[in-house]
Amino acid sequence: MSLALLNSPAYIALDWTARALFTDLRSRLRGTNNGNVSAALTELRHRGWRSPATLAKSLRQLEAVGLIAKTRQTVGVHNGSKYCNLYRFTDLDSFEFPKLQVQAVRATHDYKQFTALGDALRAIAEASPPQKKRTLQNPYRDATKSIPIDRFDATESVEAPISPTTENVAMRRLGGTGKPSIYAGLQGMGGP
C-alpha cells in the first residue's frame, strides 16, 4: 500500500470499518490474485467480521471512492446465486481468470479522481441508501395492553394454594403417586 493512497481524500473519507475492511481484503492479496478477491462474510469471519450489514456498508464505501472495483457481479447468495462478487484493487494491475469470467485490467487508480475530501464524502453519502425508519408490528392487534395496577415488590412472598384435584401429568404417565405438582398452580401463567 502506498503512502499516496493512504493520504488520498478517498481513503481519509472512509469510516473506520471501511478502512478495516480495506486492510483485511488487502491482506488476502497475493502476487497474482488481484481481481479474484472475495469479500464473503464466511471468509472474513476469522478476521472479526460478524455483521453482513456492516460488511455491505463498508464495501459500498470502498467502491464509491474507487479503492476497489467489482470484477464479477452476481445476483447475490440471498437471491439464489452460488457465487460471490469478486473485487480488484484499482491501484494494482489485475490478471485474467477465465474460469471465473474475470478479465485482465490495468491499474486505473480510480480513487485519484477525488481531489477534495468533500467530494469523497459526497460520493460515500450517495452510495449509502437512506435509512428507513422501522416500526415494530404488534403481532397481537386484538390483544389489550396490560398496565400494572400496583407496584410489584419482590421482597413479598405469596403462597398460591394448590388444588388437590390437580395432578402432575408426567407422574400419571409414569405411574407416579398422583400427588399434585408444585407447578400446578402456574400452568395458566406460562409456567412449565
CSV table of C-alpha atoms in Angstrom, one decimal:
chain,number,residue,atom,x,y,z
A,1,MET,CA,0.0,0.0,0.0
A,2,SER,CA,1.5,3.3,-1.0
A,3,LEU,CA,1.6,6.4,1.2
A,4,ALA,CA,-0.1,8.4,-1.6
A,5,LEU,CA,-3.1,6.1,-1.3
A,6,LEU,CA,-3.3,6.4,2.5
A,7,ASN,CA,-3.1,10.2,2.2
A,8,SER,CA,-5.7,10.4,-0.5
A,9,PRO,CA,-9.0,12.2,0.2
A,10,ALA,CA,-10.7,8.9,-0.9
A,11,TYR,CA,-9.1,6.9,1.9
A,12,ILE,CA,-9.4,9.7,4.5
A,13,ALA,CA,-13.2,10.0,3.8
A,14,LEU,CA,-13.8,6.3,4.8
A,15,ASP,CA,-15.1,5.4,8.2
A,16,TRP,CA,-13.2,3.1,10.4
A,17,THR,CA,-15.0,-0.1,9.4
A,18,ALA,CA,-14.4,0.6,5.7
A,19,ARG,CA,-10.7,1.2,6.5
A,20,ALA,CA,-10.5,-2.1,8.4
A,21,LEU,CA,-12.2,-3.9,5.5
A,22,PHE,CA,-9.7,-2.4,3.1
A,23,THR,CA,-6.8,-3.7,5.2
A,24,ASP,CA,-8.4,-7.1,5.7
A,25,LEU,CA,-9.0,-7.5,2.0
A,26,ARG,CA,-5.5,-6.2,1.2
A,27,SER,CA,-4.0,-8.8,3.5
A,28,ARG,CA,-5.7,-11.5,1.3
A,29,LEU,CA,-3.9,-10.2,-1.7
A,30,ARG,CA,-1.2,-12.5,-3.1
A,31,GLY,CA,1.0,-11.7,-6.1
A,32,THR,CA,-1.4,-12.7,-8.8
A,33,ASN,CA,-4.9,-12.8,-7.3
A,34,ASN,CA,-5.9,-9.1,-7.7
A,35,GLY,CA,-9.3,-9.4,-9.4
A,36,ASN,CA,-10.1,-12.6,-7.6
A,37,VAL,CA,-10.6,-11.1,-4.1
A,38,SER,CA,-13.7,-12.3,-2.4
A,39,ALA,CA,-15.4,-10.3,0.4
A,40,ALA,CA,-17.8,-13.0,1.5
A,41,LEU,CA,-18.8,-12.9,5.2
A,42,THR,CA,-17.9,-16.5,5.6
A,43,GLU,CA,-14.3,-15.9,4.5
A,44,LEU,CA,-14.0,-12.8,6.7
A,45,ARG,CA,-15.4,-14.2,9.9
A,46,HIS,CA,-12.0,-15.2,11.1
A,47,ARG,CA,-10.9,-11.6,10.8
A,48,GLY,CA,-13.7,-10.5,13.2
A,49,TRP,CA,-16.5,-9.6,10.7
A,50,ARG,CA,-19.9,-10.6,12.1
A,51,SER,CA,-22.5,-8.3,10.6
A,52,PRO,CA,-23.5,-8.6,7.0
A,53,ALA,CA,-24.9,-5.1,7.1
A,54,THR,CA,-21.6,-3.6,8.3
A,55,LEU,CA,-19.7,-5.5,5.7
A,56,ALA,CA,-22.1,-4.4,2.9
A,57,LYS,CA,-21.9,-0.8,4.0
A,58,SER,CA,-18.1,-0.9,4.1
A,59,LEU,CA,-17.9,-2.5,0.6
A,60,ARG,CA,-20.2,0.3,-0.8
A,61,GLN,CA,-17.9,2.9,0.7
A,62,LEU,CA,-14.8,1.3,-0.8
A,63,GLU,CA,-16.4,1.1,-4.2
A,64,ALA,CA,-17.8,4.6,-4.0
A,65,VAL,CA,-14.4,6.2,-3.6
A,66,GLY,CA,-12.8,4.0,-6.2
A,67,LEU,CA,-10.4,2.0,-4.0
A,68,ILE,CA,-11.9,-1.3,-5.1
A,69,ALA,CA,-14.0,-2.3,-8.2
A,70,LYS,CA,-16.1,-5.4,-8.9
A,71,THR,CA,-14.7,-7.8,-11.4
A,72,ARG,CA,-17.6,-10.2,-11.2
A,73,GLN,CA,-21.1,-9.1,-10.4
A,74,THR,CA,-23.6,-11.7,-9.2
A,75,VAL,CA,-27.2,-11.5,-8.0
A,76,GLY,CA,-26.1,-12.5,-4.5
A,77,VAL,CA,-26.4,-15.6,-2.5
A,78,HIS,CA,-29.7,-14.4,-0.9
A,79,ASN,CA,-31.2,-14.4,-4.4
A,80,GLY,CA,-30.1,-17.9,-5.3
A,81,SER,CA,-26.6,-17.4,-6.8
A,82,LYS,CA,-24.0,-19.8,-5.7
A,83,TYR,CA,-21.2,-17.4,-6.4
A,84,CYS,CA,-20.0,-14.3,-4.6
A,85,ASN,CA,-18.9,-11.0,-6.1
A,86,LEU,CA,-15.2,-10.6,-6.8
A,87,TYR,CA,-13.2,-7.4,-6.4
A,88,ARG,CA,-9.9,-5.8,-7.6
A,89,PHE,CA,-7.8,-3.1,-6.1
A,90,THR,CA,-7.7,-0.2,-8.5
A,91,ASP,CA,-4.1,0.8,-7.7
A,92,LEU,CA,-2.8,-2.6,-8.9
A,93,ASP,CA,-3.0,-4.5,-12.2
A,94,SER,CA,-5.4,-7.4,-12.2
A,95,PHE,CA,-5.0,-10.6,-14.0
A,96,GLU,CA,-7.3,-12.7,-16.2
A,97,PHE,CA,-9.2,-15.6,-14.6
A,98,PRO,CA,-11.0,-17.4,-17.5
A,99,LYS,CA,-12.8,-19.9,-15.3
A,100,LEU,CA,-14.2,-17.1,-13.2
A,101,GLN,CA,-15.1,-14.9,-16.2
A,102,VAL,CA,-12.7,-12.2,-14.9
A,103,GLN,CA,-10.8,-10.1,-17.5
A,104,ALA,CA,-7.4,-8.6,-17.0
A,105,VAL,CA,-7.4,-4.8,-16.3
A,106,ARG,CA,-4.5,-2.4,-15.9
A,107,ALA,CA,-4.3,-0.2,-12.7
A,108,THR,CA,-6.9,2.5,-13.1
A,109,HIS,CA,-6.3,4.5,-9.8
A,110,ASP,CA,-10.0,5.4,-9.6
A,111,TYR,CA,-9.5,6.9,-6.1
A,112,LYS,CA,-7.4,9.7,-7.6
A,113,GLN,CA,-10.4,11.3,-9.2
A,114,PHE,CA,-11.3,12.7,-5.7
A,115,THR,CA,-9.1,15.7,-5.1
A,116,ALA,CA,-11.1,17.2,-2.2
A,117,LEU,CA,-12.3,15.5,0.9
A,118,GLY,CA,-15.8,16.9,0.4
A,119,ASP,CA,-16.2,15.2,-3.0
A,120,ALA,CA,-15.2,11.8,-1.5
A,121,LEU,CA,-17.7,12.3,1.4
A,122,ARG,CA,-20.5,13.2,-1.0
A,123,ALA,CA,-19.7,10.0,-3.1
A,124,ILE,CA,-19.9,7.9,0.1
A,125,ALA,CA,-23.2,9.6,1.1
A,126,GLU,CA,-24.7,8.9,-2.3
A,127,ALA,CA,-23.6,5.3,-2.3
A,128,SER,CA,-25.3,4.7,1.1
A,129,PRO,CA,-29.0,4.0,0.9
A,130,PRO,CA,-31.2,6.2,3.1
A,131,GLN,CA,-32.0,4.6,6.4
A,132,LYS,CA,-35.7,3.6,6.6
A,133,LYS,CA,-37.4,4.2,9.8
A,134,ARG,CA,-38.6,0.8,11.0
A,135,THR,CA,-41.6,0.3,13.3
A,136,LEU,CA,-42.3,-2.8,15.2
A,137,GLN,CA,-45.5,-4.5,14.4
A,138,ASN,CA,-47.8,-5.7,17.1
A,139,PRO,CA,-48.5,-9.4,16.4
A,140,TYR,CA,-51.5,-9.4,18.8
A,141,ARG,CA,-53.5,-6.5,17.4
A,142,ASP,CA,-56.7,-7.6,19.1
A,143,ALA,CA,-55.0,-8.0,22.5
A,144,THR,CA,-55.4,-5.4,25.1
A,145,LYS,CA,-52.4,-3.8,26.7
A,146,SER,CA,-51.9,-4.6,30.3
A,147,ILE,CA,-50.8,-1.9,32.8
A,148,PRO,CA,-49.7,-2.8,36.3
A,149,ILE,CA,-52.2,-1.7,38.9
A,150,ASP,CA,-49.8,-1.5,41.8
A,151,ARG,CA,-46.1,-1.6,42.2
A,152,PHE,CA,-44.5,-5.0,42.4
A,153,ASP,CA,-42.4,-5.7,45.5
A,154,ALA,CA,-40.1,-8.6,45.0
A,155,THR,CA,-39.5,-8.9,48.8
A,156,GLU,CA,-43.0,-10.0,49.5
A,157,SER,CA,-43.7,-13.7,49.1
A,158,VAL,CA,-47.1,-15.0,48.3
A,159,GLU,CA,-48.2,-18.6,48.5
A,160,ALA,CA,-50.6,-19.8,45.9
A,161,PRO,CA,-52.9,-22.6,47.0
A,162,ILE,CA,-52.5,-25.8,45.2
A,163,SER,CA,-55.7,-27.5,44.2
A,164,PRO,CA,-55.8,-31.1,45.4
A,165,THR,CA,-57.5,-32.2,42.2
A,166,THR,CA,-54.7,-31.1,40.0
A,167,GLU,CA,-52.1,-33.8,39.5
A,168,ASN,CA,-48.8,-33.9,37.6
A,169,VAL,CA,-49.5,-35.3,34.1
A,170,ALA,CA,-45.9,-36.6,33.8
A,171,MET,CA,-46.3,-38.5,37.1
A,172,ARG,CA,-49.6,-40.0,35.9
A,173,ARG,CA,-47.9,-41.3,32.7
A,174,LEU,CA,-45.1,-42.8,34.7
A,175,GLY,CA,-47.4,-44.4,37.2
A,176,GLY,CA,-46.4,-42.0,39.9
A,177,THR,CA,-48.1,-41.2,43.2
A,178,GLY,CA,-50.6,-38.8,41.7
A,179,LYS,CA,-49.6,-36.0,44.1
A,180,PRO,CA,-50.1,-32.5,42.9
A,181,SER,CA,-47.2,-30.9,41.1
A,182,ILE,CA,-45.6,-27.8,42.7
A,183,TYR,CA,-46.2,-26.1,39.3
A,184,ALA,CA,-49.8,-27.0,39.0
A,185,GLY,CA,-51.0,-23.5,40.1
A,186,LEU,CA,-48.7,-21.9,37.5
A,187,GLN,CA,-50.0,-23.8,34.4
A,188,GLY,CA,-52.2,-21.0,33.3
A,189,MET,CA,-49.4,-18.4,33.9
A,190,GLY,CA,-46.8,-19.6,31.5
A,191,GLY,CA,-45.0,-21.9,33.9
A,192,PRO,CA,-43.6,-25.4,32.9
